[in-house]
XYZ file of C-alpha atoms in Angstrom:
671
model
C -10.892 -6.472 10.656
C -7.838 -4.245 11.028
C -7.545 -2.127 14.172
C -6.975 1.618 13.802
C -4.804 2.569 16.747
C -4.558 5.838 18.629
C -1.477 7.069 20.438
C -0.559 4.790 23.350
C -2.909 1.974 22.328
C -1.539 -1.553 21.998
C -2.719 -4.520 19.992
C -1.713 -8.217 19.887
C 0.255 -9.528 16.935
C -1.344 -12.715 15.549
C 1.786 -13.674 13.605
C 5.517 -13.255 13.916
C 6.413 -12.570 10.284
C 4.982 -9.207 9.343
C 5.522 -6.149 7.209
C 5.337 -2.565 8.437
C 4.299 -0.238 5.657
C 4.996 3.475 5.976
C 3.335 6.012 3.703
C 4.045 9.736 3.744
C 3.494 12.765 1.563
C 7.207 13.509 1.365
C 10.288 11.268 1.274
C 11.206 10.015 4.742
C 13.965 7.861 6.179
C 12.740 4.672 7.837
C 14.648 2.635 10.392
C 14.338 0.519 13.501
C 16.144 0.086 16.800
C 16.485 -3.153 18.748
C 16.380 -2.591 22.503
C 16.768 -4.793 25.567
C 14.165 -5.363 28.281
C 14.993 -1.950 29.761
C 14.383 -0.196 26.459
C 18.031 0.672 25.841
C 19.820 0.228 22.525
C 23.260 -1.279 23.106
C 25.085 0.145 20.102
C 25.014 1.069 16.444
C 24.859 -2.619 15.512
C 21.337 -2.677 16.960
C 20.022 0.031 14.598
C 18.695 -0.815 11.127
C 18.949 2.196 8.821
C 19.691 2.974 5.131
C 23.431 2.550 5.696
C 22.938 -0.857 7.400
C 19.505 -2.009 6.251
C 19.620 -5.622 7.391
C 19.803 -6.984 10.924
C 18.760 -10.405 12.233
C 14.982 -10.437 11.980
C 14.497 -7.046 10.311
C 15.165 -5.312 6.993
C 14.520 -1.661 6.133
C 14.780 0.421 2.971
C 18.130 1.666 1.723
C 16.931 5.148 0.793
C 14.497 7.927 1.576
C 11.093 7.370 -0.015
C 7.438 8.241 0.392
C 6.577 4.551 0.732
C 8.416 1.965 2.825
C 7.937 -1.725 3.534
C 9.901 -2.990 6.524
C 10.172 -6.780 6.777
C 10.129 -8.163 10.325
C 10.608 -11.739 11.504
C 10.177 -11.702 15.271
C 11.321 -15.316 15.598
C 14.689 -14.398 14.080
C 15.428 -11.565 16.509
C 18.171 -12.154 19.077
C 16.911 -13.397 22.444
C 18.187 -10.250 24.136
C 15.883 -8.057 22.045
C 12.623 -7.263 23.818
C 11.577 -4.122 21.970
C 11.694 -3.017 18.338
C 11.068 0.679 17.725
C 10.127 1.747 14.195
C 11.209 5.287 13.418
C 10.949 7.760 10.572
C 12.796 11.022 9.978
C 12.844 13.765 7.386
C 16.063 13.777 5.340
C 18.155 16.915 5.239
C 17.397 17.570 1.564
C 17.585 21.063 0.047
C 14.081 22.376 -0.559
C 12.447 19.529 1.350
C 10.270 19.907 4.450
C 12.132 20.308 7.725
C 9.243 19.396 10.044
C 6.373 16.918 9.867
C 3.870 19.694 10.561
C 4.482 20.981 7.034
C 3.225 17.800 5.350
C 0.221 15.522 5.624
C 0.182 13.069 8.525
C 2.215 9.898 7.809
C 0.587 6.513 8.336
C 1.949 3.136 9.384
C 0.238 -0.185 8.754
C 1.203 -3.578 10.153
C 0.334 -6.339 7.688
C 0.827 -10.035 7.205
C 2.962 -11.330 4.366
C -0.211 -11.684 2.303
C -0.916 -7.962 2.649
C -3.756 -8.368 5.169
C -3.665 -5.391 7.494
C -3.509 -6.159 11.213
C -3.378 -2.638 12.607
C -2.817 0.901 11.402
C -1.764 4.174 12.995
C -1.899 7.712 11.609
C 0.567 10.142 13.170
C -1.692 13.154 13.568
C -0.916 16.492 15.262
C 2.796 16.569 14.469
C 4.360 20.036 14.299
C 8.052 20.875 14.743
C 9.195 17.252 14.925
C 11.647 16.023 12.287
C 12.079 12.485 13.710
C 9.378 10.262 15.196
C 9.150 6.869 16.885
C 6.088 5.538 15.086
C 5.442 2.072 16.481
C 6.888 -0.241 19.061
C 6.903 -4.037 18.925
C 7.455 -5.408 22.407
C 7.642 -8.810 24.047
C 5.280 -9.445 26.943
C 5.027 -12.846 28.663
C 6.401 -14.662 25.640
C 4.035 -12.963 23.167
C 4.614 -9.972 20.908
C 2.390 -6.910 20.839
C 2.387 -3.618 18.996
C 1.959 -0.167 20.491
C 1.254 3.141 18.724
C 3.906 5.540 20.081
C 4.012 8.732 18.023
C 6.851 10.265 20.056
C 8.449 13.103 18.074
C 11.742 14.967 18.387
C 12.265 18.482 17.080
C 16.052 18.002 17.322
C 15.903 15.127 14.854
C 17.563 11.720 14.808
C 20.289 12.642 17.247
C 17.759 13.425 19.985
C 15.723 10.312 19.179
C 18.700 7.962 19.336
C 20.045 9.638 22.463
C 16.691 9.164 24.169
C 16.945 5.433 23.493
C 20.252 5.250 25.320
C 22.438 4.826 22.269
C 26.071 5.827 22.833
C 27.567 8.178 20.238
C 24.095 8.933 18.872
C 25.237 12.059 17.003
C 27.870 10.085 15.101
C 25.329 7.483 13.994
C 22.833 10.190 13.007
C 25.487 11.752 10.741
C 26.238 8.342 9.223
C 22.528 7.873 8.465
C 22.368 11.328 6.871
C 25.379 10.470 4.700
C 23.806 7.175 3.576
C 20.567 8.959 2.738
C 22.413 11.680 0.820
C 24.077 9.032 -1.350
C 20.683 7.622 -2.251
C 18.688 10.834 -2.519
C 18.572 10.543 -6.307
C 16.388 7.479 -5.821
C 13.984 8.990 -3.284
C 10.308 9.306 -4.125
C 9.203 12.920 -4.597
C 6.190 14.476 -2.919
C 2.755 14.021 -4.372
C 0.460 16.638 -5.826
C -3.259 17.116 -5.768
C -5.667 15.754 -8.352
C -6.324 19.280 -9.671
C -2.791 19.961 -10.868
C -1.629 16.406 -11.588
C -2.216 16.206 -15.328
C -1.020 19.734 -16.051
C 2.167 19.278 -14.072
C 3.005 15.909 -15.567
C 2.354 17.229 -19.042
C 4.157 20.511 -18.631
C 7.176 18.810 -17.084
C 7.659 16.699 -20.187
C 6.971 19.749 -22.305
C 9.664 21.739 -20.498
C 7.456 24.322 -18.745
C 8.800 26.323 -15.832
C 8.353 24.534 -12.486
C 6.598 27.509 -11.037
C 3.809 27.352 -13.600
C 2.873 23.875 -14.705
C 5.698 21.582 -13.726
C 7.005 20.589 -10.339
C 5.928 17.704 -8.160
C 4.807 14.447 -9.735
C 1.220 13.376 -9.745
C -0.232 10.642 -7.577
C -1.993 7.725 -9.236
C -5.694 7.841 -8.414
C -8.926 6.168 -9.405
C -10.690 7.332 -12.555
C -14.311 8.329 -12.700
C -16.568 6.042 -10.690
C -18.260 4.941 -13.842
C -15.058 3.328 -15.080
C -13.969 1.261 -12.097
C -16.158 -1.007 -9.953
C -16.783 -0.064 -6.394
C -15.592 -2.216 -3.546
C -12.666 -2.729 -1.260
C -10.295 -3.968 -3.968
C -7.365 -1.872 -5.120
C -6.172 -3.019 -8.507
C -7.337 -3.690 -12.014
C -11.033 -3.737 -12.811
C -13.194 -4.121 -15.881
C -13.045 -1.024 -18.053
C -16.436 -1.589 -19.665
C -19.559 -2.679 -17.784
C -21.244 -5.890 -18.794
C -24.903 -5.923 -19.907
C -27.271 -4.886 -17.166
C -24.650 -2.785 -15.403
C -22.706 -5.822 -14.237
C -18.986 -5.241 -13.830
C -16.475 -7.825 -12.608
C -14.429 -6.755 -9.606
C -10.903 -5.537 -9.471
C -7.800 -7.657 -9.658
C -5.608 -7.657 -6.579
C -2.584 -5.719 -7.172
C -0.177 -3.851 -5.025
C -1.065 -0.259 -4.392
C 0.852 2.207 -6.540
C 3.888 3.061 -4.490
C 6.081 5.963 -5.331
C 5.444 8.336 -8.174
C 6.912 9.433 -11.459
C 9.063 12.501 -11.375
C 7.707 15.560 -13.007
C 10.811 15.862 -15.124
C 10.353 12.387 -16.586
C 13.747 11.115 -15.459
C 15.002 7.665 -16.398
C 13.944 4.569 -14.533
C 16.498 3.590 -11.878
C 16.714 -0.140 -11.253
C 18.681 -0.155 -8.020
C 17.440 -1.983 -4.915
C 14.788 -2.062 -3.535
C 12.540 -0.829 -6.359
C 12.761 1.168 -9.511
C 12.601 4.846 -8.764
C 12.858 7.763 -11.118
C 15.922 9.917 -10.877
C 15.582 13.594 -11.683
C 18.076 15.001 -14.170
C 20.102 17.937 -12.872
C 18.387 21.311 -13.061
C 21.680 23.143 -12.773
C 25.394 22.304 -12.813
C 25.469 22.969 -9.053
C 23.193 19.983 -8.294
C 25.481 16.936 -8.659
C 23.439 14.851 -6.208
C 20.557 14.641 -8.669
C 22.587 13.933 -11.764
C 22.681 10.548 -13.391
C 25.851 8.480 -13.499
C 28.143 9.175 -16.402
C 27.601 5.723 -17.818
C 23.786 5.926 -17.616
C 21.346 4.014 -15.402
C 22.438 0.814 -13.748
C 21.656 -2.325 -15.767
C 18.512 -4.169 -14.666
C 18.857 -7.188 -12.383
C 16.265 -9.903 -11.835
C 14.960 -9.929 -8.271
C 16.045 -6.364 -7.547
C 13.206 -5.665 -5.075
C 12.444 -6.253 -1.431
C 11.183 -9.626 -0.223
C 11.890 -12.626 1.962
C 12.457 -14.956 -0.969
C 13.436 -14.713 -4.615
C 9.825 -15.410 -5.618
C 8.615 -12.476 -3.529
C 11.329 -10.214 -4.896
C 10.390 -11.109 -8.461
C 6.702 -10.599 -7.669
C 7.383 -7.122 -6.276
C 9.664 -6.312 -9.200
C 7.020 -7.288 -11.761
C 4.409 -5.094 -10.134
C 6.977 -2.316 -9.917
C 7.373 -2.610 -13.683
C 3.589 -2.378 -14.022
C 3.537 0.799 -11.940
C 6.415 2.317 -13.916
C 4.711 1.597 -17.234
C 1.430 3.054 -15.958
C 3.118 6.231 -14.780
C 5.291 6.896 -17.822
C 2.323 6.290 -20.145
C 0.155 8.607 -18.074
C 2.826 11.302 -18.273
C 3.009 10.896 -22.060
C -0.749 11.070 -22.527
C -0.998 14.085 -20.243
C 1.772 15.809 -22.172
C -0.027 15.192 -25.471
C -3.266 16.569 -24.012
C -1.394 19.594 -22.701
C 0.159 20.225 -26.098
C -3.246 19.983 -27.800
C -4.924 22.336 -25.333
C -2.065 24.824 -25.628
C -2.314 24.803 -29.408
C -6.092 25.312 -29.271
C -5.627 28.233 -26.896
C -3.077 29.864 -29.204
C -5.333 29.351 -32.234
C -8.273 30.857 -30.353
C -6.179 33.926 -29.619
C -5.290 34.233 -33.294
C -8.903 33.899 -34.408
C -10.190 36.327 -31.789
C -8.058 39.168 -33.165
C -9.461 40.519 -36.468
C -6.042 41.908 -37.353
C -4.403 38.475 -37.376
C -7.344 36.357 -38.458
C -6.659 36.664 -42.156
C -3.596 37.108 -44.288
C 0.007 36.106 -43.840
C 0.090 37.090 -40.152
C -2.658 34.600 -39.330
C -1.061 31.835 -41.393
C 2.281 32.377 -39.666
C 0.654 32.249 -36.218
C -1.181 29.032 -37.060
C 1.986 27.391 -38.384
C 3.871 28.424 -35.243
C 1.140 26.976 -33.002
C 1.172 23.665 -34.866
C 4.970 23.567 -34.791
C 5.048 24.108 -31.010
C 2.446 21.395 -30.545
C 4.449 18.935 -32.643
C 7.632 19.811 -30.756
C 6.003 19.173 -27.372
C 4.574 15.848 -28.542
C 7.954 14.791 -29.941
C 9.624 15.639 -26.613
C 7.021 13.626 -24.717
C 7.427 10.681 -27.092
C 11.195 10.742 -26.641
C 10.794 10.494 -22.862
C 8.293 7.653 -23.263
C 10.534 5.765 -25.702
C 13.481 6.081 -23.316
C 11.483 4.661 -20.395
C 10.007 1.896 -22.575
C 13.494 0.917 -23.689
C 14.647 0.602 -20.081
C 11.546 -1.338 -19.045
C 11.993 -3.617 -22.050
C 15.576 -4.253 -20.992
C 14.373 -5.121 -17.503
C 11.678 -7.412 -18.893
C 14.277 -9.260 -20.954
C 16.212 -9.946 -17.747
C 13.239 -10.740 -15.511
C 11.267 -13.061 -17.821
C 13.953 -15.812 -18.030
C 14.387 -15.696 -14.229
C 10.714 -16.253 -13.370
C 9.733 -19.486 -11.584
C 7.208 -21.798 -13.278
C 4.167 -20.268 -11.559
C 5.122 -16.840 -12.976
C 6.512 -17.934 -16.352
C 4.959 -18.217 -19.782
C 4.548 -21.704 -21.155
C 7.353 -21.138 -23.655
C 9.834 -20.308 -20.881
C 12.662 -22.892 -20.676
C 12.083 -23.145 -16.905
C 9.250 -25.593 -17.634
C 11.710 -28.064 -19.166
C 13.347 -28.427 -15.761
C 10.057 -28.508 -13.868
C 9.911 -30.339 -10.558
C 6.800 -30.638 -8.379
C 7.250 -27.951 -5.702
C 7.338 -28.627 -1.983
C 5.714 -25.294 -1.095
C 2.955 -23.335 -2.848
C 4.021 -20.113 -4.600
C 2.929 -16.703 -3.429
C 1.364 -15.850 -6.817
C 0.436 -17.246 -10.202
C 0.464 -15.766 -13.702
C -2.938 -15.327 -15.325
C -1.717 -13.662 -18.501
C 0.004 -10.544 -19.791
C -0.875 -6.839 -19.719
C 0.122 -4.124 -22.159
C -0.884 -0.676 -23.365
C -1.176 0.587 -26.956
C 1.925 2.731 -26.524
C 3.972 -0.111 -25.026
C 3.676 -2.819 -27.694
C 5.526 -5.216 -27.768
C 6.403 -4.785 -24.044
C 4.202 -6.998 -21.897
C 3.961 -7.108 -18.115
C 3.120 -10.439 -16.418
C -0.275 -10.319 -14.708
C 0.422 -11.948 -11.343
C -2.208 -12.477 -8.636
C -1.585 -13.598 -5.100
C -2.418 -17.084 -3.909
C -4.667 -18.369 -2.544
C -7.145 -16.766 -4.922
C -9.467 -14.441 -3.058
C -12.219 -14.715 -5.670
C -13.217 -16.956 -8.510
C -12.343 -16.529 -12.173
C -14.630 -16.121 -15.153
C -13.354 -16.699 -18.682
C -15.799 -14.898 -20.945
C -16.607 -17.100 -23.932
C -18.824 -14.437 -25.516
C -17.870 -12.075 -28.265
C -15.910 -8.940 -27.401
C -15.133 -5.842 -29.428
C -11.684 -7.276 -30.100
C -12.817 -10.749 -31.126
C -15.760 -9.845 -33.376
C -13.741 -9.867 -36.578
C -11.477 -12.789 -35.717
C -13.956 -15.631 -35.179
C -16.599 -16.685 -37.671
C -18.675 -18.589 -35.133
C -19.124 -18.598 -31.382
C -18.114 -22.277 -31.107
C -14.498 -21.497 -31.934
C -14.391 -18.788 -29.284
C -15.979 -21.103 -26.695
C -13.385 -23.768 -27.429
C -10.568 -21.250 -26.999
C -12.082 -20.090 -23.697
C -12.208 -23.657 -22.404
C -8.637 -24.234 -23.571
C -7.540 -21.178 -21.570
C -9.375 -22.542 -18.531
C -7.712 -25.965 -18.846
C -4.236 -24.470 -19.165
C -4.848 -22.169 -16.207
C -5.994 -25.146 -14.127
C -2.866 -27.045 -15.191
C -0.701 -24.111 -14.094
C -2.361 -24.072 -10.666
C -1.899 -27.831 -10.314
C 1.764 -27.586 -11.276
C 2.354 -24.698 -8.869
C 1.142 -26.543 -5.771
C 2.751 -29.390 -3.847
C 1.443 -32.917 -4.206
C -2.111 -33.424 -2.901
C -2.525 -29.783 -1.903
C -4.597 -28.780 -4.924
C -7.262 -30.631 -6.854
C -9.416 -29.921 -9.896
C -13.020 -30.947 -10.518
C -14.994 -30.316 -13.696
C -18.684 -29.798 -14.427
C -19.533 -30.230 -18.105
C -23.329 -30.622 -18.177
C -23.627 -31.311 -21.913
C -20.416 -33.340 -22.175
C -19.282 -31.070 -25.002
C -15.803 -30.323 -23.666
C -14.202 -33.742 -24.032
C -11.555 -32.683 -26.555
C -10.568 -29.524 -24.705
C -10.390 -31.397 -21.381
C -8.129 -34.104 -22.835
C -4.925 -32.802 -21.184
C -6.585 -33.158 -17.774
C -8.533 -36.356 -18.335
C -5.808 -38.093 -20.326
C -3.167 -37.681 -17.634
C -5.486 -38.500 -14.743
C -4.901 -35.329 -12.701
C -8.617 -34.709 -12.132
C -10.164 -35.693 -8.822
C -12.811 -37.573 -10.790
C -14.366 -37.753 -14.258
C -16.136 -34.606 -15.467
C -19.678 -34.406 -14.115
C -22.356 -34.421 -16.802
C -26.116 -34.005 -16.769
C -28.300 -32.506 -14.073
C -27.493 -35.340 -11.658
C -23.749 -34.835 -12.032
C -24.091 -31.100 -11.495
C -26.145 -31.620 -8.336
C -23.700 -34.210 -6.963
C -20.555 -32.100 -7.359
C -22.173 -28.918 -6.072
C -23.694 -30.775 -3.142
C -20.362 -32.281 -2.069
C -18.471 -28.989 -2.353
C -21.208 -27.064 -0.542
C -21.116 -29.601 2.289
C -17.319 -29.302 2.447
C -17.533 -25.515 2.737
C -20.146 -25.810 5.500
C -18.124 -28.338 7.509
C -14.861 -26.412 7.288
C -16.568 -23.136 8.184
C -18.231 -24.671 11.237
C -14.966 -26.253 12.375
C -13.032 -22.996 12.000
C -15.672 -20.846 13.653
C -16.012 -23.342 16.465
C -12.276 -23.357 17.070
C -12.053 -27.090 16.363
C -10.343 -27.535 12.981
C -9.236 -31.035 14.011
C -12.855 -32.146 14.439
C -13.499 -32.544 10.705
C -14.888 -35.916 9.601
C -12.198 -38.480 8.764
C -11.541 -38.819 5.075
C -12.649 -35.273 4.252
C -10.361 -33.879 1.563
C -9.106 -30.553 2.910
C -6.875 -29.706 -0.039
C -7.768 -26.662 -2.097
C -10.182 -27.395 -4.920
C -10.729 -25.655 -8.253
C -14.130 -26.249 -9.820
C -14.238 -25.705 -13.588
C -17.785 -25.086 -14.808
C -18.169 -25.221 -18.576
C -20.981 -23.596 -20.525
C -22.713 -22.081 -17.496
C -25.708 -21.848 -16.926
C -26.582 -24.795 -19.204
C -27.754 -27.724 -17.051
C -28.234 -25.605 -13.918
C -31.593 -25.372 -12.174
C -32.453 -22.737 -9.568
C -31.042 -24.815 -6.709
C -27.765 -25.399 -8.553
C -27.443 -21.677 -9.344
C -27.960 -20.846 -5.660
C -25.291 -23.358 -4.634
C -22.868 -21.951 -7.197
C -23.409 -18.431 -5.881
C -22.787 -19.744 -2.357
C -19.512 -21.334 -3.446
C -18.444 -18.120 -5.164
C -19.062 -16.109 -1.992
C -17.942 -18.506 0.736
C -15.668 -20.965 -1.034
C -12.417 -18.982 -1.401
C -12.138 -18.507 2.350
C -12.064 -22.268 2.941
C -10.214 -23.432 -0.159
C -12.895 -23.881 -2.847
C -12.395 -21.761 -5.980
C -14.499 -21.338 -9.109
C -13.410 -21.107 -12.731
C -16.432 -20.428 -14.934
C -16.428 -20.598 -18.707
C -19.553 -18.701 -19.665
C -21.172 -16.201 -21.997
C -23.298 -13.476 -20.449
C -25.832 -13.738 -23.254
C -26.528 -17.350 -22.314
C -27.413 -16.249 -18.786
C -29.598 -13.320 -19.850
C -32.762 -15.214 -18.873
C -31.796 -15.012 -15.212
C -31.791 -11.219 -15.356
C -30.326 -9.411 -12.327
C -30.342 -12.625 -10.268
C -26.801 -13.458 -11.420
C -25.415 -9.928 -11.174
C -23.806 -10.628 -7.766
C -22.173 -13.751 -9.199
C -20.550 -11.902 -12.111
C -19.398 -9.129 -9.795
C -17.746 -11.645 -7.466
C -15.615 -13.131 -10.255
C -12.532 -11.789 -12.002
C -13.271 -11.563 -15.714
C -10.683 -12.834 -18.182
C -10.914 -13.324 -21.926
C -9.540 -16.052 -24.228
C -8.317 -13.430 -26.713
C -6.524 -10.096 -26.189
C -9.028 -7.525 -24.977
C -8.675 -4.099 -23.346
C -11.280 -4.622 -20.614
C -9.079 -4.132 -17.539
C -8.764 -0.666 -16.006
C -6.468 0.399 -13.197
C -7.825 2.922 -10.674
C -4.605 4.922 -10.392
C -4.489 6.578 -13.791
C -7.470 5.022 -15.565
C -5.604 3.204 -18.332
C -7.512 0.545 -20.247
C -5.032 -2.348 -20.160
C -5.126 -5.054 -22.779
C -5.228 -8.501 -21.203
C -3.755 -11.412 -23.155
C -3.974 -14.996 -21.882
C -0.903 -17.210 -21.541
C -1.532 -20.158 -23.850
C 0.664 -23.137 -24.611
C 2.373 -22.719 -28.021
C 0.808 -24.782 -30.764
C 2.568 -28.140 -31.089
C 4.276 -27.915 -27.696
C 4.210 -30.943 -25.397
C 5.069 -28.975 -22.270
C 1.552 -29.232 -20.805
C 1.488 -33.005 -21.171
C 4.971 -33.336 -19.664
C 4.189 -31.160 -16.648
C 0.898 -32.888 -15.841
C 2.560 -36.283 -16.234
C 5.112 -35.281 -13.599
C 2.326 -34.133 -11.257
C 0.594 -37.529 -11.582
C 3.900 -39.376 -11.109
C 4.582 -37.428 -7.910
C 1.136 -38.349 -6.605
C 1.661 -42.006 -7.423
C 5.068 -42.027 -5.735
C 3.615 -40.545 -2.556
C 0.877 -43.169 -2.250
C-alpha cells in the first residue's frame, strides 16, 4: 500500500529505478538537482531542467506542463551524488499564475516502472512561493530513501538554486526560463471544473468569446456511475452492464495526462508527448503561433521512456488520449450548437409578433444556419486532428514490436524469440464512430493484473452477422488461441506456458495451432476428471508460491515446481464444472495473477445463468473482450463508448504457425 507522506516524513525506496510523477492544476517546470553529501550542487552540469533534460541517472521533461514523469535510475547516478532534489516552478508566462497559492495544491507520486505507487506527497498550504523543492532522494548507509520536503521560495528559481549552493544561480535560472519560453506552445493548459467543461470545449470550437463560454480546456473525468464499474482501476470499462448487473472491470490504462486546448489547436508531436498548441489570438502573440510550415511530422517513439518499447507504449496511449479529447470537444460543440439553436427558436416562438409570417421564417432559417455553421466548424477541427493522428498512426504501426503489432505487420516475418518479456501486449484495436478508419492499438501492461473473458454470446453488434451461436463460439475460441499465441511469442523461452481445459473436447479444430506445434504444457484436459486435475495442480501451485513469498522463503519451493507464468484457457465455461471446480476457478481468478497464474475464459453468460449471482464476482474480476467488433468499452474520462475489435490472423496467413514453430524450436534448443 502506498504511503501518503507529510512534510518532513521519509520513506524507504524498495527499488532503484523509479518514476516521479508530478501533477498540478497549471503548467509547471519540473527539474532536479544532484548534490554531494553536504547537500551542495557543484555546478550547472548537476541540474536537470528543460534546457538540459538528461543527466546520468535522471531525465526530466523538456517543457512546462501540468503533468510530468521524471525517470530516475539511482544505480546510474555518479558516486559523488548523495542527494537528488526534485523541484517545480511556475513559468513566467503572461496571464499565468505567479504563485502556487493561486492554484490547487500540486501532488508528487513516486512509482515503480510498472506504475505501482510507492509514496505520494501533496504540497498543501503554499502561498507566495513560485518555486518549491518537492521531494528529496537521499543516500543513507548504502540505501536510498525519499523525504517529503515542500520547501518553497517566493523569489523563484534563483533563490532555490542559490540556497542549494549553486554558483551563478541567477544565470542558470534565466537559462531555464528561456528554455521554457521556447517550449511554452507545448505546455498543458490549466484545467476547468466539471460544470463548465462541456460548454467551454464546445464554445471554443464554435468561436465564442473566452470570457463567456470558451477559455480553459476541460479535464477528462468519469461519466455517470451507472456507466463505469466501480473499483480502483483507472481505464476502460464495460459500457453496458451484463445480465444481473454484472459488469467487467476496467482495463488498465494510463491516466489521462494533459488536456485539449479550448481553441482546438493542432496536435503537436514533439517530444515527450503530443500536446495541443494554441493558435495565436492576436498578431502580438508570436510565442503561441504555429510554425510556418505546420506541425512537426510525427516520429515513432516520440515519448518518454527507458526503452523504445516503453516510448512506443506511452506514445500509443497518448494517441488514445488525443483521440478521446478531440472527439469529446467535437461532440460538445455539436451539443452546444443544438442547444443554442433550440434557445433561439424558443425566443422566436415566445414572441407572438415573430411567431408567424416572414419574420418568423427568417429567424428560424437564421437559427438553423448558425447551427450548421457551428457544426461545420467543429467538424473541420475534428477532421484536422484526425488527419494528424492518422499520420502518426501510419508512422507508429510499422515501428511496433511483435507484442504490440497486428498479425499482418511485417515485423512478424523477422520474429525472434525474445530474451526479455515486453512491458505490454496488444489485445486488439479501439476506435470511435467519428474516427473510422483510424484505430488505436489496445495495449495492456504485463504481467496481466486480471484474467480475460472472451464473450462467446451474442452482442448487439453480432446479432445480424451470425446465423447460429456455434459460429460465434468458434470465432471466440479462435481469438483466445491467437491471443495465447501472442503471449507465448512475447515471452522468453520457458517463462510462459499455456494449459487448456476443454471439458467436452469440442475445440479440437480451433486448438490445432497450439496442439499441432506442441507449445502446450500438456494435452487439453477433457471431462470432469481432467478439469479437476488441472484446477487442482494450479490451485496447489498458487498456494505454495503464496506461502513461500509470505514466509520470505521463495527459494524453499519444492524441487521441480514450474514457476513460469501460466495461462489457463477454459473453453465453454461452465460446462463440465461442478461446485468445487467453480470455487477453484474463482480462487485462481482472484489469487492467481499475483503469483503468475492467469485465466482466459471463453464463455457465454447465458450458459452460466443457472449459477445466478454466485458467479458475479468472477465476471467482475475479468476483462471482457469480444470476438467481433463491439462498442462495450467505456473510458471514465469523457464517457466515450469505444468499439473494441480483436486482432485476428488474416485468413490464409501462415504467420501463426511460423511463430509458434520458432517458439518450440527455441525450447528444444535450450533443452
